[in-house]
Amino acid sequence: AGPPADSDYWYRPVGTTSLAGVRVDADTALKLSAVWACVRIISESVASLPLPIYRVRPDGGKERDTGHPLYDSLQYQPNAWQTAQMWRQQMTTSALLRGAGFSRLVAGPRGANTWIEPLYADWLTIPSKPGEAYTYRMPGQQAETISADQVFRLDGLTLDGVRPCSVIEYARESMGIGLAAEQYAGRVFSQDGRPRGVLEH
């Protein structure tokens, strides 16, 4: 019969098994030290950069638009539990591992759509056409619909302008080889580096 339609089973990230026999997804790829180091360095570097909002002056120049409703959210505190640096790092990490980072605009201290709350990409169903609503379902909870104008996206590479391309998916085989080699080495060292048998000639 299988799990019921509203079971968390159907909303888990699938991942794909590489030719090396190792399942590769965004989470297992982080077990490779090279992937971890690259994601950490890039996300921390991007997070340290300021993110002000500018407006164009009549003379063609620009100046900071500190009165914009999202200025303080992007520059200092996007929501009640994160600093702007933490949020930028989370969004960049999601873009690196899953192809895009997603957040939802909700009501905040400065009015409607002034708080920016991150959305976990694996729980989000991305529409196939621009402008269509998203579906978000946290484990153990009912799915909710989020309109496209409430979703803030940080896209990486995309082929159709809608669906993000995951670097992990496209580099699955090389990462699978790396994970398989680490697992093999771990099993060898767990046996004191000695083979299971001896051949005599």
CSV table of C-alpha atoms in Angstrom, one decimal:
chain,number,residue,atom,x,y,z
A,1,ALA,CA,0.0,0.0,0.0
A,2,GLY,CA,2.8,2.4,0.9
A,3,PRO,CA,2.8,5.6,3.1
A,4,PRO,CA,-0.4,7.8,3.1
A,5,ALA,CA,-0.5,10.8,0.8
A,6,ASP,CA,0.2,13.3,3.6
A,7,SER,CA,3.1,11.4,5.0
A,8,ASP,CA,6.5,13.1,5.4
A,9,TYR,CA,7.9,10.2,3.3
A,10,TRP,CA,6.8,11.9,0.0
A,11,TYR,CA,8.4,15.3,1.0
A,12,ARG,CA,11.9,14.0,1.8
A,13,PRO,CA,14.8,15.0,-0.5
A,14,VAL,CA,15.3,12.2,-3.0
A,15,GLY,CA,19.0,12.4,-3.9
A,16,THR,CA,20.5,10.1,-6.5
A,17,THR,CA,22.8,7.2,-6.3
A,18,SER,CA,26.1,7.7,-8.1
A,19,LEU,CA,27.8,5.1,-10.2
A,20,ALA,CA,30.1,4.5,-7.3
A,21,GLY,CA,27.1,3.2,-5.3
A,22,VAL,CA,26.9,6.2,-3.0
A,23,ARG,CA,23.8,8.3,-2.6
A,24,VAL,CA,24.6,11.9,-3.3
A,25,ASP,CA,22.5,14.9,-2.2
A,26,ALA,CA,23.2,18.4,-0.8
A,27,ASP,CA,23.6,17.0,2.8
A,28,THR,CA,25.8,14.0,2.0
A,29,ALA,CA,28.0,16.1,-0.3
A,30,LEU,CA,28.9,18.3,2.7
A,31,LYS,CA,30.7,15.3,4.2
A,32,LEU,CA,33.4,15.8,1.7
A,33,SER,CA,35.9,18.2,3.2
A,34,ALA,CA,36.5,20.0,-0.1
A,35,VAL,CA,32.7,20.7,-0.5
A,36,TRP,CA,32.4,21.9,3.1
A,37,ALA,CA,35.4,24.2,2.8
A,38,CYS,CA,34.2,25.7,-0.5
A,39,VAL,CA,30.7,26.3,0.7
A,40,ARG,CA,31.9,27.8,4.0
A,41,ILE,CA,34.4,30.2,2.4
A,42,ILE,CA,32.0,31.4,-0.3
A,43,SER,CA,29.0,31.8,2.0
A,44,GLU,CA,31.0,33.6,4.8
A,45,SER,CA,32.6,35.9,2.3
A,46,VAL,CA,29.2,36.9,0.7
A,47,ALA,CA,27.6,37.2,4.1
A,48,SER,CA,30.3,39.7,5.2
A,49,LEU,CA,29.4,42.1,2.4
A,50,PRO,CA,26.9,45.0,3.0
A,51,LEU,CA,23.6,44.9,1.2
A,52,PRO,CA,22.2,48.4,1.1
A,53,ILE,CA,19.3,49.6,-1.1
A,54,TYR,CA,20.0,52.5,-3.4
A,55,ARG,CA,17.7,54.9,-5.3
A,56,VAL,CA,18.5,56.9,-8.4
A,57,ARG,CA,18.7,60.7,-8.0
A,58,PRO,CA,17.3,63.1,-10.6
A,59,ASP,CA,20.9,63.9,-11.8
A,60,GLY,CA,21.5,60.2,-12.6
A,61,GLY,CA,23.6,59.5,-9.5
A,62,LYS,CA,22.6,57.2,-6.6
A,63,GLU,CA,22.2,57.4,-2.9
A,64,ARG,CA,21.2,55.0,-0.1
A,65,ASP,CA,17.5,54.7,0.3
A,66,THR,CA,17.4,54.4,4.1
A,67,GLY,CA,13.6,55.0,4.1
A,68,HIS,CA,12.9,51.9,2.0
A,69,PRO,CA,10.8,49.4,4.0
A,70,LEU,CA,13.3,46.6,3.5
A,71,TYR,CA,16.5,48.6,4.1
A,72,ASP,CA,16.9,47.7,7.7
A,73,SER,CA,15.9,44.1,7.1
A,74,LEU,CA,18.6,43.6,4.4
A,75,GLN,CA,21.3,45.6,6.1
A,76,TYR,CA,20.8,44.7,9.8
A,77,GLN,CA,18.1,42.3,10.9
A,78,PRO,CA,15.9,40.4,8.4
A,79,ASN,CA,13.7,38.6,11.0
A,80,ALA,CA,13.3,38.1,14.8
A,81,TRP,CA,16.0,35.4,15.2
A,82,GLN,CA,18.8,36.2,12.6
A,83,THR,CA,21.2,38.9,11.9
A,84,ALA,CA,21.6,40.1,8.3
A,85,GLN,CA,24.9,38.3,8.1
A,86,MET,CA,23.4,35.0,9.3
A,87,TRP,CA,20.6,35.3,6.8
A,88,ARG,CA,22.9,36.1,3.9
A,89,GLN,CA,25.1,33.2,4.7
A,90,GLN,CA,22.1,30.8,4.9
A,91,MET,CA,20.7,32.0,1.6
A,92,THR,CA,24.1,31.7,-0.1
A,93,THR,CA,24.7,28.2,1.3
A,94,SER,CA,21.3,27.1,-0.1
A,95,ALA,CA,22.1,28.6,-3.5
A,96,LEU,CA,25.4,26.8,-3.6
A,97,LEU,CA,24.1,23.4,-2.5
A,98,ARG,CA,20.5,23.5,-3.9
A,99,GLY,CA,20.7,26.0,-6.8
A,100,ALA,CA,18.8,28.7,-5.1
A,101,GLY,CA,18.0,30.3,-1.7
A,102,PHE,CA,14.4,31.1,-0.8
A,103,SER,CA,12.8,33.4,1.8
A,104,ARG,CA,9.3,34.6,2.5
A,105,LEU,CA,8.3,38.2,3.0
A,106,VAL,CA,6.0,38.7,6.0
A,107,ALA,CA,4.7,41.5,8.2
A,108,GLY,CA,7.4,43.1,10.4
A,109,PRO,CA,7.9,46.1,12.6
A,110,ARG,CA,8.0,48.4,9.6
A,111,GLY,CA,4.8,47.1,8.0
A,112,ALA,CA,3.7,44.4,5.6
A,113,ASN,CA,6.4,42.4,3.8
A,114,THR,CA,9.3,43.9,5.8
A,115,TRP,CA,10.4,40.7,7.6
A,116,ILE,CA,12.4,38.2,5.6
A,117,GLU,CA,12.0,34.6,6.9
A,118,PRO,CA,14.2,31.9,5.2
A,119,LEU,CA,12.5,28.9,3.7
A,120,TYR,CA,14.2,25.5,3.6
A,121,ALA,CA,14.5,24.6,-0.1
A,122,ASP,CA,13.9,20.9,0.4
A,123,TRP,CA,10.4,21.6,1.8
A,124,LEU,CA,9.5,23.9,-1.0
A,125,THR,CA,7.8,22.9,-4.3
A,126,ILE,CA,8.9,25.2,-7.0
A,127,PRO,CA,6.3,26.1,-9.7
A,128,SER,CA,7.1,25.3,-13.3
A,129,LYS,CA,6.1,28.8,-14.6
A,130,PRO,CA,7.0,32.3,-13.4
A,131,GLY,CA,4.3,33.9,-11.2
A,132,GLU,CA,2.7,30.7,-10.0
A,133,ALA,CA,2.4,30.0,-6.3
A,134,TYR,CA,4.8,27.9,-4.3
A,135,THR,CA,3.9,25.1,-1.9
A,136,TYR,CA,5.7,24.8,1.4
A,137,ARG,CA,5.4,21.9,3.8
A,138,MET,CA,7.3,21.4,7.0
A,139,PRO,CA,7.6,17.8,8.3
A,140,GLY,CA,4.5,16.8,10.3
A,141,GLN,CA,2.5,19.9,9.2
A,142,GLN,CA,0.0,20.7,6.5
A,143,ALA,CA,1.2,22.2,3.2
A,144,GLU,CA,0.7,25.9,2.7
A,145,THR,CA,0.6,28.0,-0.4
A,146,ILE,CA,2.8,31.0,-0.8
A,147,SER,CA,2.2,33.5,-3.6
A,148,ALA,CA,5.1,34.3,-5.9
A,149,ASP,CA,5.2,38.0,-4.9
A,150,GLN,CA,5.9,36.9,-1.3
A,151,VAL,CA,9.0,34.8,-2.2
A,152,PHE,CA,12.4,36.3,-2.2
A,153,ARG,CA,14.8,34.2,-4.4
A,154,LEU,CA,18.6,34.1,-4.6
A,155,ASP,CA,19.2,32.1,-7.8
A,156,GLY,CA,22.4,30.4,-8.9
A,157,LEU,CA,22.6,28.9,-12.3
A,158,THR,CA,19.3,28.2,-14.0
A,159,LEU,CA,18.5,26.9,-17.5
A,160,ASP,CA,14.9,28.1,-17.9
A,161,GLY,CA,14.8,31.1,-15.5
A,162,VAL,CA,12.5,29.2,-13.1
A,163,ARG,CA,14.0,26.0,-11.9
A,164,PRO,CA,17.5,26.2,-10.2
A,165,CYS,CA,20.3,23.9,-11.3
A,166,SER,CA,22.0,22.2,-8.4
A,167,VAL,CA,25.8,22.0,-8.6
A,168,ILE,CA,25.6,18.8,-6.4
A,169,GLU,CA,23.3,17.1,-9.0
A,170,TYR,CA,25.6,18.0,-11.9
A,171,ALA,CA,28.8,17.0,-10.1
A,172,ARG,CA,27.2,13.9,-8.6
A,173,GLU,CA,29.6,11.3,-10.0
A,174,SER,CA,32.8,13.1,-8.9
A,175,MET,CA,31.4,13.6,-5.4
A,176,GLY,CA,30.2,10.0,-5.3
A,177,ILE,CA,33.7,8.8,-6.1
A,178,GLY,CA,35.1,11.0,-3.3
A,179,LEU,CA,32.5,9.8,-0.8
A,180,ALA,CA,33.0,6.1,-1.8
A,181,ALA,CA,36.8,6.5,-1.4
A,182,GLU,CA,36.4,8.0,2.1
A,183,GLN,CA,34.0,5.2,3.1
A,184,TYR,CA,36.4,2.5,1.8
A,185,ALA,CA,39.4,4.1,3.6
A,186,GLY,CA,37.3,4.3,6.8
A,187,ARG,CA,36.5,0.6,6.6
A,188,VAL,CA,40.1,-0.4,6.0
A,189,PHE,CA,41.4,1.7,8.9
A,190,SER,CA,38.7,0.3,11.2
A,191,GLN,CA,40.4,-3.1,10.7
A,192,ASP,CA,43.8,-1.7,11.5
A,193,GLY,CA,44.6,-1.4,7.9
A,194,ARG,CA,45.0,-5.1,7.5
A,195,PRO,CA,43.4,-7.3,4.8
A,196,ARG,CA,40.9,-9.9,5.7
A,197,GLY,CA,42.9,-12.7,4.2
A,198,VAL,CA,46.4,-13.7,3.1
A,199,LEU,CA,47.4,-15.3,-0.3
A,200,GLU,CA,50.4,-17.7,-0.5
A,201,HIS,CA,52.1,-18.8,-3.6
